[in-house]
Structures are given as structure tokens and as C-alpha cells.
CSV table of C-alpha atoms and ligand atoms in Angstrom, one decimal:
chain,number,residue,atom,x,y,z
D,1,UNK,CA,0.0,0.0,0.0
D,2,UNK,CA,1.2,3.2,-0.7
D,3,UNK,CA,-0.1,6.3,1.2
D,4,UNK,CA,0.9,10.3,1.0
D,5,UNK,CA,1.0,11.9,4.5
D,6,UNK,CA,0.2,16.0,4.1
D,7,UNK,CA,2.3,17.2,7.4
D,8,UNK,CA,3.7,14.2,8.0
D,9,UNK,CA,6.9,16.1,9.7
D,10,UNK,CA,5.6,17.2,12.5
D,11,UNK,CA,4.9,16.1,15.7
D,12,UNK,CA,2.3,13.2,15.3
D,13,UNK,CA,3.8,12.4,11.6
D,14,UNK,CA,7.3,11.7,13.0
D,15,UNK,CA,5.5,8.9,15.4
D,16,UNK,CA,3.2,7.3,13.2
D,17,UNK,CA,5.6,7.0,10.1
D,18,UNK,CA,8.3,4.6,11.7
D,19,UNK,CA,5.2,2.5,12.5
D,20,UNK,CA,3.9,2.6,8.9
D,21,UNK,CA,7.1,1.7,7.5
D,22,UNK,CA,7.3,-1.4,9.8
D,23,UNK,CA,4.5,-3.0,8.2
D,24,UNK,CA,6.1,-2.5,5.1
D,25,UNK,CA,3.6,-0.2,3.4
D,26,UNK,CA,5.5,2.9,1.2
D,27,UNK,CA,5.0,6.8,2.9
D,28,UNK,CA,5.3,9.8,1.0
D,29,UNK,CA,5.0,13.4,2.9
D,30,UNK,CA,4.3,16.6,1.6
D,31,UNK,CA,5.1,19.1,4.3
D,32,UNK,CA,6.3,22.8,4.6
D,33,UNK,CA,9.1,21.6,7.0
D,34,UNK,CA,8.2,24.3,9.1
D,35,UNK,CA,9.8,22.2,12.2
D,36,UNK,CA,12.9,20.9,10.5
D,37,UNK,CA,12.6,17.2,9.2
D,38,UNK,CA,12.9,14.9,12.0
D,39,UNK,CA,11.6,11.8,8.8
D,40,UNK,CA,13.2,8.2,8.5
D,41,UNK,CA,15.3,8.4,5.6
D,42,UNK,CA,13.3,6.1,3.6
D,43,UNK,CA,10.2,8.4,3.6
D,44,UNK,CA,9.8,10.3,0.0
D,45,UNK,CA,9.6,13.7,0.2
D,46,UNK,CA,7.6,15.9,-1.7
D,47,UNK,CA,8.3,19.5,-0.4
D,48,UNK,CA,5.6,22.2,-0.9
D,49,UNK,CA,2.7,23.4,0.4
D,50,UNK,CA,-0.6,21.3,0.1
D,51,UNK,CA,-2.5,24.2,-2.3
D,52,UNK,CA,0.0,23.2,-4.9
D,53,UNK,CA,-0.6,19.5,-5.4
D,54,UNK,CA,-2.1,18.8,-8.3
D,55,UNK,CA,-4.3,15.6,-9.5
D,56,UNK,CA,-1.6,13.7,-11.0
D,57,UNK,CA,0.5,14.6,-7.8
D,58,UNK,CA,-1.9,12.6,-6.1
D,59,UNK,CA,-2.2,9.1,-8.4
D,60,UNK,CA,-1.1,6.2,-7.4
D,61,UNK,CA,-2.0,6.3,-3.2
D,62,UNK,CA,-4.1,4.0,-2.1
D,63,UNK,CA,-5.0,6.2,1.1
D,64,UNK,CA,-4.7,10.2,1.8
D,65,UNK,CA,-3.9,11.5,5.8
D,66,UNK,CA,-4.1,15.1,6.2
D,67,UNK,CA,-2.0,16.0,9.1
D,68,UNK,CA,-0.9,19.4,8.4
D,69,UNK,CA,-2.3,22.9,9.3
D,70,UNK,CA,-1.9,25.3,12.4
D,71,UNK,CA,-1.5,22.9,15.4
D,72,UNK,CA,-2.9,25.2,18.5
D,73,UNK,CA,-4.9,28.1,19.9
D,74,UNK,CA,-1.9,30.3,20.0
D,75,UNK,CA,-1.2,29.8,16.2
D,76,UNK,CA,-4.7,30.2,15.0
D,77,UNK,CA,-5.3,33.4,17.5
D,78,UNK,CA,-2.2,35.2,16.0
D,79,UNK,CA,-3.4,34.4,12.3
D,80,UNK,CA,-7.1,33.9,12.2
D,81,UNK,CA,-7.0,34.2,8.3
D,82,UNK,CA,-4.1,31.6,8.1
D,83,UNK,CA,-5.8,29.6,10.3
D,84,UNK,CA,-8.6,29.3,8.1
D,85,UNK,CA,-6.7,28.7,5.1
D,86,UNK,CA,-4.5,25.8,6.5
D,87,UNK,CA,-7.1,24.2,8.8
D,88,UNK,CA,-10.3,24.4,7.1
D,89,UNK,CA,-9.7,24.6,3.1
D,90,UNK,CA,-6.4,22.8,3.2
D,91,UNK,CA,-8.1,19.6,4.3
D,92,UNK,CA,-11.3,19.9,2.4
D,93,UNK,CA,-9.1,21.1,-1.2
D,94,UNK,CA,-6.9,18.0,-0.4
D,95,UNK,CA,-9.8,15.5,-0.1
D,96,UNK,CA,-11.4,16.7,-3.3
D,97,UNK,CA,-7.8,16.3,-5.0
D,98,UNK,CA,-7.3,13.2,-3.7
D,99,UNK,CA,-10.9,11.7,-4.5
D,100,UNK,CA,-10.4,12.8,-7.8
D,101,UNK,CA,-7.3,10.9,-8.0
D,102,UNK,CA,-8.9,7.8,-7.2
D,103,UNK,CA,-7.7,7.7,-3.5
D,104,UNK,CA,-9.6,5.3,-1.6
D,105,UNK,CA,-9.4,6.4,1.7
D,106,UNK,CA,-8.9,10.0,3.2
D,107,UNK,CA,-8.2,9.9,6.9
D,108,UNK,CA,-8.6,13.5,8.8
D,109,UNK,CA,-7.0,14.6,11.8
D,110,UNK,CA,-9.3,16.2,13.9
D,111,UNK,CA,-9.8,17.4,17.4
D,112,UNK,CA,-11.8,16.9,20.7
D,113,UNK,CA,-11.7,20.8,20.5
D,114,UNK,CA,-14.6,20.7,18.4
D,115,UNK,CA,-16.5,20.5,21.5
D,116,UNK,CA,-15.9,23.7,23.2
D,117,UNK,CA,-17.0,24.4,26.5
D,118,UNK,CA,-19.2,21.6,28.3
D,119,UNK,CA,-20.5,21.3,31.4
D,120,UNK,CA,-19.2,17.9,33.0
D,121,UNK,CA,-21.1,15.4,30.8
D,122,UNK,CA,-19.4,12.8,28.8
D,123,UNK,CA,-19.8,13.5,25.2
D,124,UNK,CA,-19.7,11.4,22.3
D,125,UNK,CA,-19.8,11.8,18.4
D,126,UNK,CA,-23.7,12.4,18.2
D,127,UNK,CA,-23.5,15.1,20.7
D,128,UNK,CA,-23.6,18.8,18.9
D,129,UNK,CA,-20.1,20.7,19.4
D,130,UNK,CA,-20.4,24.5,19.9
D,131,UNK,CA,-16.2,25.7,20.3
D,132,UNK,CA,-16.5,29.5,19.6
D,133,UNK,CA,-12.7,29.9,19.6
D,134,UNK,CA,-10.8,30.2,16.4
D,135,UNK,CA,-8.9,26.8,16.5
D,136,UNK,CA,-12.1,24.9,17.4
D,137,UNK,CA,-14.2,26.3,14.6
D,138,UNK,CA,-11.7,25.9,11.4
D,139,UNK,CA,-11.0,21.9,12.6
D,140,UNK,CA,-14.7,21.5,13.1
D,141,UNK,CA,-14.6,23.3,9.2
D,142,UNK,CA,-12.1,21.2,8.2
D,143,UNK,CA,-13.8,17.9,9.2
D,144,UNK,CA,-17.3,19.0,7.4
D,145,UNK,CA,-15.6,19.8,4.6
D,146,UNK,CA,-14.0,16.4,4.4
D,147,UNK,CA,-16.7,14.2,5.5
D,148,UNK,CA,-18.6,15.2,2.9
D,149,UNK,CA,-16.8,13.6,0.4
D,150,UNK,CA,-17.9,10.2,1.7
D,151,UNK,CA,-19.3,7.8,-0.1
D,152,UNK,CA,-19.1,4.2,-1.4
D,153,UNK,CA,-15.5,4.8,-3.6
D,154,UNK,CA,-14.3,7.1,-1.1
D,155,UNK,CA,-13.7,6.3,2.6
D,156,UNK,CA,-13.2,9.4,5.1
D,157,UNK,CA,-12.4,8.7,8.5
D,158,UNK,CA,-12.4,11.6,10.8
D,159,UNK,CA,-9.9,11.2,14.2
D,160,UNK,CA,-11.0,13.8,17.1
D,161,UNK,CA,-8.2,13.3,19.1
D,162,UNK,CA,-7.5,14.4,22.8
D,163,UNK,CA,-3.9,16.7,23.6
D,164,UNK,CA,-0.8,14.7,22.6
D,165,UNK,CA,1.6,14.4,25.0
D,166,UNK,CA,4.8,11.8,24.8
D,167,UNK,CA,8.2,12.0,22.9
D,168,UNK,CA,8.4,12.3,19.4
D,169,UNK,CA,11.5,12.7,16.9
D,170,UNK,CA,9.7,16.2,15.7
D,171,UNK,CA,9.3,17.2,19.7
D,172,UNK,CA,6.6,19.6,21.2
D,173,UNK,CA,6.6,21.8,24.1
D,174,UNK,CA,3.8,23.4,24.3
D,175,UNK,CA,1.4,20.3,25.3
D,176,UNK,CA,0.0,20.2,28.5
D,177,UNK,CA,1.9,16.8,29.3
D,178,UNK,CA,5.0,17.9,27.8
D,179,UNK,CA,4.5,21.7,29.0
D,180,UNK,CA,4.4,21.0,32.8
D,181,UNK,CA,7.4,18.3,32.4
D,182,UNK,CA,9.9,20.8,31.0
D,183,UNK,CA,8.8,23.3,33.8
D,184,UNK,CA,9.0,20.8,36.5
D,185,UNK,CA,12.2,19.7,35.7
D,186,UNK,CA,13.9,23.0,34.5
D,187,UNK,CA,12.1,25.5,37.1
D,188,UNK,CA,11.0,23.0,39.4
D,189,UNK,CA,7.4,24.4,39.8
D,190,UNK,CA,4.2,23.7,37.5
D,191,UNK,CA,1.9,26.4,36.8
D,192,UNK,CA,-1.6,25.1,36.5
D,193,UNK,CA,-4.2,27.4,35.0
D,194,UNK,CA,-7.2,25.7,36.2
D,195,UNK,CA,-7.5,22.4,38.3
D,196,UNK,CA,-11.2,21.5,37.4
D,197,UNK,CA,-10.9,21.9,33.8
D,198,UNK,CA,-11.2,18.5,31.9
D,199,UNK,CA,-9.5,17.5,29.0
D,200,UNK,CA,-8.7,14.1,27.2
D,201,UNK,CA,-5.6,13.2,26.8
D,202,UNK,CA,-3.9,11.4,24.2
D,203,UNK,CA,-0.1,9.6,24.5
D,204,UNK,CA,1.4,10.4,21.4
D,205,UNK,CA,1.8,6.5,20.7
D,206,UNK,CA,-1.6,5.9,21.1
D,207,UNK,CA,-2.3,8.6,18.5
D,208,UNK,CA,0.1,6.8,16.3
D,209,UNK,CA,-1.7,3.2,17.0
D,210,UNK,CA,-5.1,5.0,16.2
D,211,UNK,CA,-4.0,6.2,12.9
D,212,UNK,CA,-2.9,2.5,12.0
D,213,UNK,CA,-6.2,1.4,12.7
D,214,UNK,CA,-8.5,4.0,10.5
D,215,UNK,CA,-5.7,3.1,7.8
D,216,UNK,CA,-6.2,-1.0,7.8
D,217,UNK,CA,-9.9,-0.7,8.7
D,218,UNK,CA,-12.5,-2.6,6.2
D,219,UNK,CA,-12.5,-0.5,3.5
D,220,UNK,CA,-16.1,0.3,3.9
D,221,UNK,CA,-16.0,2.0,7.0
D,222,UNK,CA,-16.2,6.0,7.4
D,223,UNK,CA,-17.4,8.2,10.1
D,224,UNK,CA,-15.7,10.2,13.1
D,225,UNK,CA,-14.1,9.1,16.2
D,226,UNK,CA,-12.9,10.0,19.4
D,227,UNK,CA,-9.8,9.5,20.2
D,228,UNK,CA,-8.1,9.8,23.2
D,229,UNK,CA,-6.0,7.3,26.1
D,230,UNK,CA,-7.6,8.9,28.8
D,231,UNK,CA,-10.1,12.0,30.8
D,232,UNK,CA,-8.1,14.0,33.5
D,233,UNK,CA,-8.7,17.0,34.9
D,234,UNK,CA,-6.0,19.6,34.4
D,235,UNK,CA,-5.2,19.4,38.5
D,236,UNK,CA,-4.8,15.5,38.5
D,237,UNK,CA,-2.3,15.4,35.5
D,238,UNK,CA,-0.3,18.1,37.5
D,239,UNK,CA,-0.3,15.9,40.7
D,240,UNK,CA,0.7,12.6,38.4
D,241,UNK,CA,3.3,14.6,36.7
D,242,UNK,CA,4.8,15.8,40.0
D,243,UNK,CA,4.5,12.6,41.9
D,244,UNK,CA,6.0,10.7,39.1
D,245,UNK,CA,9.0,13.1,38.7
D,246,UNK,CA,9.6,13.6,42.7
D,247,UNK,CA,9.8,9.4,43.0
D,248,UNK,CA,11.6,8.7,39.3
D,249,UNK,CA,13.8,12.0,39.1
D,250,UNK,CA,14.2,12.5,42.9
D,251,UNK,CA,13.6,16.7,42.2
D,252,UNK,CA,10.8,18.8,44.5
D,253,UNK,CA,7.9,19.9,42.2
D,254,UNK,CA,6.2,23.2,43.6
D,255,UNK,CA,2.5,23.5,41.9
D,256,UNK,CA,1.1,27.4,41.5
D,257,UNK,CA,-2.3,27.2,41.1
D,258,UNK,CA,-4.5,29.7,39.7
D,259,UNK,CA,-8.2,29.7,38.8
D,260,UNK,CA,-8.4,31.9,35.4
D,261,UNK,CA,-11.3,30.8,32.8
D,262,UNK,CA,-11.0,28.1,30.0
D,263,UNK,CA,-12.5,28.1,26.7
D,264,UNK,CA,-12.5,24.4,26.7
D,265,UNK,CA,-13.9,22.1,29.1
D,266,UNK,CA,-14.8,18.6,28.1
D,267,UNK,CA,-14.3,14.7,28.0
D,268,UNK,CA,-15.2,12.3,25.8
D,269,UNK,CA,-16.2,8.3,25.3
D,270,UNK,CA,-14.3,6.8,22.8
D,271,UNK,CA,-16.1,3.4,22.6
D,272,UNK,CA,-16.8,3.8,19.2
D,273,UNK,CA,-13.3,3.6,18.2
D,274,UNK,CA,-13.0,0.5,20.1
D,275,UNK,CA,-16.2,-1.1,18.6
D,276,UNK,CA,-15.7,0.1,14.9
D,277,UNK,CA,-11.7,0.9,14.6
D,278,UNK,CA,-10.6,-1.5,17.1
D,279,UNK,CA,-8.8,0.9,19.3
D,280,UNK,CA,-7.6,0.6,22.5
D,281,UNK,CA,-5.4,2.8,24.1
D,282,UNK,CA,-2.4,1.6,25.9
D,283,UNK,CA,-1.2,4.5,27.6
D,284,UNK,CA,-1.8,7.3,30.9
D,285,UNK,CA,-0.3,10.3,32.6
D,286,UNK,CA,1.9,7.6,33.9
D,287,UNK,CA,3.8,6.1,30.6
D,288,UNK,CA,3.2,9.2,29.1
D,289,UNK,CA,5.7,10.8,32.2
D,290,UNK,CA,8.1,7.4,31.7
D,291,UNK,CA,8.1,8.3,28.1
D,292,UNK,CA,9.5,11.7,28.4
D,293,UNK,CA,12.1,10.7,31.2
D,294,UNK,CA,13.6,8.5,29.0
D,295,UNK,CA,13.6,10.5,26.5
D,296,UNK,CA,14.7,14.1,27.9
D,297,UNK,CA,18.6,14.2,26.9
D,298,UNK,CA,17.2,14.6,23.6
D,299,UNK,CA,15.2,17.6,24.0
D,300,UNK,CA,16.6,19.3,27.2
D,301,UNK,CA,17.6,22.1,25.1
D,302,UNK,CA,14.3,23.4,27.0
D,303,UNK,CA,14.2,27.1,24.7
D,304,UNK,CA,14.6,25.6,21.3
D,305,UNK,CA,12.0,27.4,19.5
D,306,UNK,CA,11.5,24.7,17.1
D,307,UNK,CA,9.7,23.1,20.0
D,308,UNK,CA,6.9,25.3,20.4
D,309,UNK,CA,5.0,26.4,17.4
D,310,UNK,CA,4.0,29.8,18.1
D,311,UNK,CA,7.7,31.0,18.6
D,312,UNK,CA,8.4,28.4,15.3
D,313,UNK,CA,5.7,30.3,13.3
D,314,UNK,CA,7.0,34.1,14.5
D,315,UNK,CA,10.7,33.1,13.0
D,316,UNK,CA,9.2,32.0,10.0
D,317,UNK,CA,6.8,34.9,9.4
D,318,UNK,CA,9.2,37.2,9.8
D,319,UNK,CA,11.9,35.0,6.6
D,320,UNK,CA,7.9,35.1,5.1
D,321,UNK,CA,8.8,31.6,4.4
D,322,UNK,CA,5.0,30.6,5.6
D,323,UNK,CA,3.6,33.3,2.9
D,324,UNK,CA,5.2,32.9,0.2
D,325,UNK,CA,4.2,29.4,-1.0
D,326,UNK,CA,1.0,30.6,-0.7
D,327,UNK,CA,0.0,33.3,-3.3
D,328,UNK,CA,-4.3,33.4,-2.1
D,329,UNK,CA,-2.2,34.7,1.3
D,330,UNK,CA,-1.7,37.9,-0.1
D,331,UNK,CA,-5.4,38.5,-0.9
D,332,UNK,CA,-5.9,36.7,2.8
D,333,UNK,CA,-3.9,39.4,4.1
D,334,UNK,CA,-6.0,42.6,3.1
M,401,NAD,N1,-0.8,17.7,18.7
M,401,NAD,C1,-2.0,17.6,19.3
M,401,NAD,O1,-2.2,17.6,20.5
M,401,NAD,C2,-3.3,17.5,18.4
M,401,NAD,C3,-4.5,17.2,18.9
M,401,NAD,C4,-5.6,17.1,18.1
M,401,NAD,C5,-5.5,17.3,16.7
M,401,NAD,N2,-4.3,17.6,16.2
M,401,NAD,C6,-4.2,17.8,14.8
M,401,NAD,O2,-3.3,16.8,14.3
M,401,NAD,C7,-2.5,17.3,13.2
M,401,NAD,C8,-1.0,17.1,13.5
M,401,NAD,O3,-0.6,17.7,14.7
M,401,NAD,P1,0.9,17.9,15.1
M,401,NAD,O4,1.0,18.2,16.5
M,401,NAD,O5,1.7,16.8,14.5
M,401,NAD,O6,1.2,19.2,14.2
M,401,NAD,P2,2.6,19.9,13.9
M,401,NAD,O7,2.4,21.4,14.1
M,401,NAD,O8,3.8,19.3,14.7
M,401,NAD,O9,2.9,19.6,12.4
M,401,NAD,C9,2.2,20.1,11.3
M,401,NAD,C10,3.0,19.9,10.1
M,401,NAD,O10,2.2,20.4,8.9
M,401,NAD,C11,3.0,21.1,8.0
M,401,NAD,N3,2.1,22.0,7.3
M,401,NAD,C12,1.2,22.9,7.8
M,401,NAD,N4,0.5,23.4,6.8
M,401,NAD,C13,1.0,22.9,5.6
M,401,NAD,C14,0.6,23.1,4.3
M,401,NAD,N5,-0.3,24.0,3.9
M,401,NAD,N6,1.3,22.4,3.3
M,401,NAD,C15,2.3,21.5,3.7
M,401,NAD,N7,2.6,21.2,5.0
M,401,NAD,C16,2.0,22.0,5.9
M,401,NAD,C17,4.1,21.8,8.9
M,401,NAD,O11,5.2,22.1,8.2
M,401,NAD,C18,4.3,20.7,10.0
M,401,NAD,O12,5.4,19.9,9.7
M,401,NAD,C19,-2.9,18.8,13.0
M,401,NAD,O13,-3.8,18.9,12.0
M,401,NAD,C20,-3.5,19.1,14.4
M,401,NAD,O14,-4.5,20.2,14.2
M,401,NAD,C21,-3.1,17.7,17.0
């Protein structure tokens, strides 16, 4: 099987592709490279941005996963045009490319922040979503756009997944996980902005293993799914994060608490991946902590910016390297 991965080198792509390669299926990426290229060396690389891929570009793939566009709040509240752009017509021009092209299956990565703010109820994918926050809105966009391409020819499967958190090659710093384990372990104090705010969580791996299973389900399945290995509220993952460091690490972990006001709150059941996908997560706050201890000589460069997107984004805004690719920016721009 050959597949074409759009943002395959970032964080989630650099997890999942080893694991594709392993069960000796061919990966091609087209990505920006706007986080370096962290990719095994026998990945093909097509480099350019996602608008400029044209049919024939896209013949020959078996299966489509759109894994690009502007990963967080903080990227799609500094650009709200851009964020548009990349999150909600990228994935929606590239399904229609690739359904065009014959591709059989087009798997989306979405997000549980398509939910917004609920009030302590488990939601599942029948529930409405209502996120009135930039981010939330264009993956929700982004997901509509794709789904309707759906039909018998053309599998879509849609992936709402929780916060990654975990090691990867292409490494983040600005997930909640990954966020309070660099300041616990550099400043030896977590911040936490609200205690009682939910969130699922999702161990980078178990992202990966989800994405295996949407791309070796029975070919006639499509729909959306939850995804996540786990609900937490913000407080607990700082007290597992702390306890886990103070017994493994042998450091003191102050916490700060504050109470400031969320735009997300929410959890989610994700039994219908494990009844239609056959996904079961097989990680926690607790692996998730192991991961990155194992792991932390190779990112203990804590103030690389390439490890947080907003400060990755500014560098390249200012070289215009994001824009130019892009000639509809211009117009975006006025
Ligand atoms: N990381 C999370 O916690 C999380 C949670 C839920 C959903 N998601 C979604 O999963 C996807 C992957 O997340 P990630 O953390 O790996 O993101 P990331 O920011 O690490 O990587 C995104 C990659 O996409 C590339 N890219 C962006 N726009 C492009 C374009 N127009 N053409 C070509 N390449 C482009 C970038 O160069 C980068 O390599 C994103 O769509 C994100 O919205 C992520």
C-alpha cells in the first residue's frame, strides 16, 4: 500500500511514520518543513505546500492523511486568516484532489476541540459541538468539509483526538503533558491554569496506534471518532506529573495554582473507536511521564524554538517563508 501523508513532519507524523514503514507499506510526505525534518530516511519527500498538489500529484496512493495545518490556539489566534486557510480549506481542497485521483481512503485529523465548553457530561460523536474559539471552529470546518466527500469509492475517516503528549522525533513543548514536564524539571514548579478543567488526553503512541487502525480498517468504514487514552482534569495530570518526577527523578515539584477561565472544558467516550476501529489505548499520565524521562537528553535544550509552534511560526513569518508558498495569502492578508 502506498499512502501520501500532508504534514507528515511534525509532531504526530514523526510517530506514526516509523510505525507505517514497519508493516512495510511505502510513505510519501508533503510538508512545509516548518519544524525541521525529523523523517526516516526512507520516507519520499515531496516539499511544498498542500495548495499546490495537483491531481496527478496525487495518483497512485491507495490512502490520503491530512496531518498538516496550524496545530494550537496560539497559532490560529495570532493568524485567524491563516488559520482558516490551512485548517479548514487545506483539508477539504486536499480530499477533493485526492478523491479525484482515485484515493480510496482519506483519513482526517481532527480534534476533541470541536466541543468547546461543556459542562461535566461525557460527550460522544452524536453530541452537537459549539467551540467558539478560532482553532475549534476551522478543525470542526475542516472535518465537514471532508466528511462530505464520503461515499461508497471514497472512505473518510475523521480522528478527534484528545492533547498529545509523549516523545516524538519532531518534539513539542507546548502540550500540556510535555509543557508541565519541562517546567517541572527546568524551574522546578508547574503552573496550572485551572485544576477543574477537563480534557482528554492522548499519548502520542496511542495517536500513532489509532491512525494505523483507521488506515487497515475494512474498507467500507467511514465516520468520526474520538480518540483519546484517557479524561483528567488539568489538577490531576499536574499531581501525576509531579509525583511521578519527585519518586523517578528525585527533584521537588512546587504546583502554583491559579483559577483563570477556559474556553475548553470537556471529556469524551471513545467506545466507538474500540467497537468500529478496534482501538484501544495503551497508555496514561503515567507512561506518558516514563516516556518523556527517557527521552529528555534529547530535548533538554528546553528554549529551542522549534519546540513550540507559536515561537516556530513568528521566526518564520518574519523570513515570510510561511507566505510565500502561498500566493491566495496575499489577498488573505488585506
Ligand atoms: N498535537 C495535538 O495535540 C493535536 C491534537 C488534536 C489534533 N491535532 C491535529 O493533528 C495534526 C497534527 O498535529 P501535530 O501536533 O503533529 O502538528 P505539527 O504542528 O507538529 O505539524 C504540522 C506539520 O504540517 C506542516 N504543514 C502545515 N501546513 C501545511 C501546508 N499547507 N502544506 C504542507 N505542509 C504543511 C508543517 O510544516 C508541520 O510539519 C494537526 O492537523 C492538528 O490540528 C493535533
Amino acid at each position: 500500500m502506498k499512502l501520501l501523508i500532508a504534514g507528515g513532519a511534525g509532531y504526530l507524523g514523526t510517530t506514526l511514520i516509523p510505525k507505517i514503514l514497519e508493516r512495510g507499506y511505502s510513505v510519501d510526505v508533503v510538508d512545509l518543513f516548518w519544524f525541521g525534518n525529523k523523517l526516516p530516511a526512507e520516507t519520499g519527500i515531496l516539499n511544498k505546500d498542500i495548495f499546490d498538489l495537483t491531481v496527478s500529484d496525487l495518483t497512485g496512493y491507495q490512502q490520503v492523511i491530512f496531518l498538516a495545518g496550524l496545530s494550537n490556539d496560539p497559532m490560529a489566534e495570532y493568524s485567524p486568516s491563516k488559520n482558516f486557510i490551512f485548517n479548514a480549506a487545506a483539508p477539504a481542497f486536499l480530499a477533493y484532489m485526492a478523491k479525484k485521483a482515485g484515493v480510496r481512503r482519506y483519513i482526517y485529523a481532527s480534534s476533541c476541540s470541536v466541543y468547546g465548553y461543556t459542562e461535566n457530561e461525557l460527550y460522544d460523536e452524536s453530541r452537537p459541538v459549539s467551540s467558539n474559539y478560532p482553532y475549534g471552529i476551522s478543525k470542526l470546518q475542516g472535518e465537514q468539509g471532508v466528511m462530505n466527500l464520503a461515499d461508497g469509492a471514497f472512505s473518510v475517516i475523521s480522528l478527534r483526538k484528545g492533547t498529545a503528549s509523549g516523545y516524538s522525533p519532531r518534539m513539542r513543548l507546548d502540550l500540556i503533558i510535555n509543557t508541565m514536564f519541562k517546567c517541572a524539571i527546568r524551574d522546578g514548579e508547574i503552573t496550572v491554569n485551572n485544576p477543574s478543567i477537563w480534557r482528554p488526553i492522548i499519548s502520542v503512541v496511542d495517536a500513532a496506534s489509532a491512525y494505523i487502525r483507521a488506515i487497515e480498517a475494512n474498507e467500507n468504514i467511514s465516520g468520526i471518532f474520538n480518540v483519546a487514552s484517557g479524561n483528567y482534569t488539568v489538577g490531576e495530570v499536574a499531581d501525576r506529573v509531579k509525583t511521578q518526577i519527585e519518586q523517578q527523578v528525585g527533584k521537588r515539584i512546587k504546583l502554583r495554582i491559579k483559577h483563570i477561565q477556559d474556553v475548553r472544558n470537556y471529556k469524551v467516550a471513545i467506545e466507538k473507536a474500540g467497537n468500529v476501529l478496534s482501538f484501544h489505548p495503551q497508555h496514561d499520565v503515567g507512561t506518558i511521564v516514563q516516556d518523556l524521562i527517557e527521552n529528555m537528553d534529547k530535548f533538554s535544550d528546553w528554549d529551542n524554538p522549534l519546540y513550540y509552534n507559536i515561537l516556530a511560526f513568528h521566526g518564520l513569518e518574519e523570513k515570510k517563508s510561511v507566505l510565500e508558498p502561498l500566493g491566495i495569502m496575499a489577498a488573505a492578508e488585506k
